[in-house]
mmCIF file of C-alpha atoms in Angstrom:
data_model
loop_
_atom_site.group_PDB
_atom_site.id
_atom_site.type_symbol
_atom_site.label_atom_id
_atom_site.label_comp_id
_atom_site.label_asym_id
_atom_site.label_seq_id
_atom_site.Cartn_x
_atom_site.Cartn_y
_atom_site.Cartn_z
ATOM 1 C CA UNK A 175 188.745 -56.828 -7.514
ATOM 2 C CA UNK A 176 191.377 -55.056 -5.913
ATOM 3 C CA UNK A 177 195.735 -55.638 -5.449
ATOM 4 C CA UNK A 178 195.910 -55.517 -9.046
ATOM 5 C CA UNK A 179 194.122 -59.023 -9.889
ATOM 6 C CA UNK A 180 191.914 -57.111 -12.341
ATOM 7 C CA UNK A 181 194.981 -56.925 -14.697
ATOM 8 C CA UNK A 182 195.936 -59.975 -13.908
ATOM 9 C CA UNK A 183 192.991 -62.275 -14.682
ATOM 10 C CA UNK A 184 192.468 -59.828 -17.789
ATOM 11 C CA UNK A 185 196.070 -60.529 -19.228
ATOM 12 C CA UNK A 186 194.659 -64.177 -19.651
ATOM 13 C CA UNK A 187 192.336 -63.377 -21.917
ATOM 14 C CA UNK A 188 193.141 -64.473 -25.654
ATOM 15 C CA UNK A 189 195.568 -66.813 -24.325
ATOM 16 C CA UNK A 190 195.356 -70.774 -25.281
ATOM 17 C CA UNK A 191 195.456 -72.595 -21.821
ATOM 18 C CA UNK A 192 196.073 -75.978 -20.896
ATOM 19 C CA UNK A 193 193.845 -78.089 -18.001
ATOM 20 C CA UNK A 194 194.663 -80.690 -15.300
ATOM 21 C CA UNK A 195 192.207 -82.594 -13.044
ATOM 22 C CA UNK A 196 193.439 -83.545 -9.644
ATOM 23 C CA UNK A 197 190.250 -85.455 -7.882
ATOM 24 C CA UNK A 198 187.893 -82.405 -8.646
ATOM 25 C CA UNK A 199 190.065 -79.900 -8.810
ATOM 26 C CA UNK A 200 190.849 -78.032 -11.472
ATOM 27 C CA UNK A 201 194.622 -76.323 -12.625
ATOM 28 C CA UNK A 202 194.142 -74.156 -15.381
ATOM 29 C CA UNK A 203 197.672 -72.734 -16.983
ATOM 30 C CA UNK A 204 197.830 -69.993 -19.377
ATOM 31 C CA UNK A 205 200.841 -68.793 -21.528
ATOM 32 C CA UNK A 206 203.154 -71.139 -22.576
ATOM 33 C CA UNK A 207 204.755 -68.837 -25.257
ATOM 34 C CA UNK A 208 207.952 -68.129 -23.106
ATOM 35 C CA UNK A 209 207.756 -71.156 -20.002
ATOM 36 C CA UNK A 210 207.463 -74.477 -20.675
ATOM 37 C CA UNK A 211 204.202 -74.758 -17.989
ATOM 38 C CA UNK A 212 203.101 -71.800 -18.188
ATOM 39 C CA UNK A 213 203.059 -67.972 -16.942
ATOM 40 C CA UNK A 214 200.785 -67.846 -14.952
ATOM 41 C CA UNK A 215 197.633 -70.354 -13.220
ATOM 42 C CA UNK A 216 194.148 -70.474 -11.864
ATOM 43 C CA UNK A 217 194.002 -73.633 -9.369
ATOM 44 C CA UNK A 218 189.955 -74.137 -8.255
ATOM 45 C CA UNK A 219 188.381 -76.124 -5.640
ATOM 46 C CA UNK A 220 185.180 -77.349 -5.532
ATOM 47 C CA UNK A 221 182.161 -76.700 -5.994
ATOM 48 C CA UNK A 222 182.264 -75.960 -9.398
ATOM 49 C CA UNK A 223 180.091 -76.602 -12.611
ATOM 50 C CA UNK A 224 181.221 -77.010 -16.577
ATOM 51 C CA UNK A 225 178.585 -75.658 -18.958
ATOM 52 C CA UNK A 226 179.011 -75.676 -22.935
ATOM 53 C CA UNK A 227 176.546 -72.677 -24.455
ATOM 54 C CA UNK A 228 174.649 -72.588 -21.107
ATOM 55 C CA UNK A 229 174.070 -76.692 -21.394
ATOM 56 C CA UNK A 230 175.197 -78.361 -17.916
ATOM 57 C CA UNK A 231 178.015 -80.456 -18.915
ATOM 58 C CA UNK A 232 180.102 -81.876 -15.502
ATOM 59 C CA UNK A 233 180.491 -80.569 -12.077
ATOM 60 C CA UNK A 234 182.916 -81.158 -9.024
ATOM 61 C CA UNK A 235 180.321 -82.998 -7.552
ATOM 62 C CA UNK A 236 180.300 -85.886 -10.765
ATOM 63 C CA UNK A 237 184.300 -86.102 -10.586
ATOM 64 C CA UNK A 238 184.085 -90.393 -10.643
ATOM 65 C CA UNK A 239 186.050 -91.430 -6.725
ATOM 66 C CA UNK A 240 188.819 -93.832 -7.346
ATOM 67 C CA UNK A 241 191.212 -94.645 -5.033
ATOM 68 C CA UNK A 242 193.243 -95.951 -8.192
ATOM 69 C CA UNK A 243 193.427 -99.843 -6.847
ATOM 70 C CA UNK A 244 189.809 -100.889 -6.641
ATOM 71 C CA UNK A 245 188.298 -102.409 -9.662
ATOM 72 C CA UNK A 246 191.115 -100.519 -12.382
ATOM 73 C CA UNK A 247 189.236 -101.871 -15.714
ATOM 74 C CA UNK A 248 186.175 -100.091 -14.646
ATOM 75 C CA UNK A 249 186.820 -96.732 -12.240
ATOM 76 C CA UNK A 250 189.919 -95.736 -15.147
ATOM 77 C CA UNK A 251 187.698 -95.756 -17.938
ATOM 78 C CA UNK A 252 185.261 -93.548 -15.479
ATOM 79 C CA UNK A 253 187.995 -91.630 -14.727
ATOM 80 C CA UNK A 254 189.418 -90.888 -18.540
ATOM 81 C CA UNK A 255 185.679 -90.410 -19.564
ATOM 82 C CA UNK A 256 185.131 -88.010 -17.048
ATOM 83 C CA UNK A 257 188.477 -86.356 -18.132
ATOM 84 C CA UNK A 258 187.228 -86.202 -21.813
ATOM 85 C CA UNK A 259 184.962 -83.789 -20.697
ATOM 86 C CA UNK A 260 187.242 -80.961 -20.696
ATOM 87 C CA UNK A 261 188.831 -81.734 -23.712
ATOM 88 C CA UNK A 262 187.536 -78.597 -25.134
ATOM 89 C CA UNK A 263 189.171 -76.326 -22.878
ATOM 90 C CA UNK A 264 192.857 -77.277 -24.191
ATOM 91 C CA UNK A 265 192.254 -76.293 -27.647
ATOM 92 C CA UNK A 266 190.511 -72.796 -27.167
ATOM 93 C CA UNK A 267 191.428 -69.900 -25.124
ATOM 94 C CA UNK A 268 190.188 -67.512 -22.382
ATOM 95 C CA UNK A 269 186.899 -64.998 -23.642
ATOM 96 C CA UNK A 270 186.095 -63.076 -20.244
ATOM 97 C CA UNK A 271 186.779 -63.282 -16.913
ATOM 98 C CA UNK A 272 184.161 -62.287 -14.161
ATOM 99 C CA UNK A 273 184.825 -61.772 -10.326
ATOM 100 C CA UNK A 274 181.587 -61.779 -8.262
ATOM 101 C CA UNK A 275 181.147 -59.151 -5.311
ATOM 102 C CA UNK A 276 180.468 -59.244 -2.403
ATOM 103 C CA UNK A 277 181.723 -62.866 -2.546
ATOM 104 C CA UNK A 278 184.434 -63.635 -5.300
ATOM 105 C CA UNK A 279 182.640 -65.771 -7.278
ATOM 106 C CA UNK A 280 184.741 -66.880 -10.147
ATOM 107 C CA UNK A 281 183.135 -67.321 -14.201
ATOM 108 C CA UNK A 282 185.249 -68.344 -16.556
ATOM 109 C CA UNK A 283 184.147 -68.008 -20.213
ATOM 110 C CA UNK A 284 186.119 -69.334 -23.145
ATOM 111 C CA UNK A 285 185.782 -68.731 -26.919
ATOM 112 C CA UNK A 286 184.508 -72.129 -27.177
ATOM 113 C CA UNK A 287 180.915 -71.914 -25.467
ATOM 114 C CA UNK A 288 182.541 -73.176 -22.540
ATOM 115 C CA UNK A 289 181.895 -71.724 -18.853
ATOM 116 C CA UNK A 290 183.282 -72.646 -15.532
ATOM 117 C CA UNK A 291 181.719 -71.012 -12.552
ATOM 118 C CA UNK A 292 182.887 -71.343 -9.347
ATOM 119 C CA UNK A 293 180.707 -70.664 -6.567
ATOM 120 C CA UNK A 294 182.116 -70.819 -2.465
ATOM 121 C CA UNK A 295 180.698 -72.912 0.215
ATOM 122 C CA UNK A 296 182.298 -72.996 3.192
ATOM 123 C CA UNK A 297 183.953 -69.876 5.691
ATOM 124 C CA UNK A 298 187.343 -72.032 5.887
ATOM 125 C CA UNK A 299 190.088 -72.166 2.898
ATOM 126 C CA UNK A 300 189.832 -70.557 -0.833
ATOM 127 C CA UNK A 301 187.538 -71.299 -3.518
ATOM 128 C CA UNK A 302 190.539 -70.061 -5.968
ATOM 129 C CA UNK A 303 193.121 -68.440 -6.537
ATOM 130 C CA UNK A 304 195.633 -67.518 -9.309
ATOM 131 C CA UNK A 305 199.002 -67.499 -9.384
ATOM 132 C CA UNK A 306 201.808 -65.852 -11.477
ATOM 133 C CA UNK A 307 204.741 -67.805 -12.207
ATOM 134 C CA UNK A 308 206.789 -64.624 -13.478
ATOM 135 C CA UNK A 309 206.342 -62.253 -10.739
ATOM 136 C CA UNK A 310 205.736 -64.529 -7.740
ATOM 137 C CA UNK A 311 202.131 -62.746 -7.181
ATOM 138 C CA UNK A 312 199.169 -65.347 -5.396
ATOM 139 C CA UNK A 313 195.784 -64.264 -5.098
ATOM 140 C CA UNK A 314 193.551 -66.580 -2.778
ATOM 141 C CA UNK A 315 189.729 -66.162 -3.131
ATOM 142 C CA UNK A 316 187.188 -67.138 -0.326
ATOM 143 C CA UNK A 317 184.614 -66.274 1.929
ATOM 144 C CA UNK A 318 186.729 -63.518 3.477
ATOM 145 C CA UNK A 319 187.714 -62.142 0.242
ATOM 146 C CA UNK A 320 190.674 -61.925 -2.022
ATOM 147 C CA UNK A 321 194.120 -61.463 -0.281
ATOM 148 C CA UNK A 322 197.582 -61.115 -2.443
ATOM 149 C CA UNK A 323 200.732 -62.041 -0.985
ATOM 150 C CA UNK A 324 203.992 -62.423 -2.956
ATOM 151 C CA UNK A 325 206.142 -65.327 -3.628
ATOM 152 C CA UNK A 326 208.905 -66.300 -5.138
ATOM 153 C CA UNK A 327 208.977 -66.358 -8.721
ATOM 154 C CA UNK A 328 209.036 -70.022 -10.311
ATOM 155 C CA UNK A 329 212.516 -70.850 -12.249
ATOM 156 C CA UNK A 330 210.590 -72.501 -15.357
#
């Protein structure tokens, strides 16, 4: 890891976070001590697999595909089961962090048992990437690398 993401992703760990599915995506936030969502965020794109204790749990590739108007009594309760899944992760906090290389491969390990890995598969767009609410900094992971570029910093 290089543009300072090291010290980034490590500053996460020990801190509670808080998770949101969009489709199979996954937004991680971290650090709600002094903003009310968050200092700073890990957003990942599939393909990615949950694992509790090294026990295959969910992956992007389960993530029940609702369109949210067919058939509501039986794709929401898919949907909010599915959802359940990752209960875990809002009540425990960040362990480790691990960055493959060559490819940046991302494993997340909480204090929990939990593990997310996430694993690239396609040349176009980024697996991951994190982003710091407080200074602006974005790092986007992919099959290229990591880059950094700098934004501006969020107002909450």
């Amino acid at each position: 890891m290089d543009f300072g993401l090291s010290s980034a992703l490590l500053s996460l760990v020990g801190i509670p976070c808080q998770r949101s599915l969009a489709t199979n995506s996954i937004k991680l936030s971290f650090d709600f001590r002094e903003r009310e969502k968050g200092r700073a965020y890990i957003w990942i794109d599939p393909p990615w697999r949950l694992t509790e204790h090294g026990i295959y749990v969910t992956s992007s590739a389960d993530w029940p595909v609702w369109d949210g108007k067919e058939e509501p009594e039986i794709n929401r309760v898919l949907w909010e089961c599915w959802c359940s899944l990752f209960d875990p992760i809002n009540s425990t906090t960040l362990a480790e962090v691990i960055v493959g290389a060559p490819l940046p491969d991302l494993r997340l390990r909480f204090n929990s048992g939990h593990e997310i890995e996430v694993f690239g598969n396609r040349i176009e767009d980024y697996w991951w990437y994190f982003r710091d609410r407080v200074t602006g900094e974005i790092f986007e992971a992919g099959s290229s690398g990591i880059t950094r570029e700098l934004a501006q910093p969020a107002e909450n």
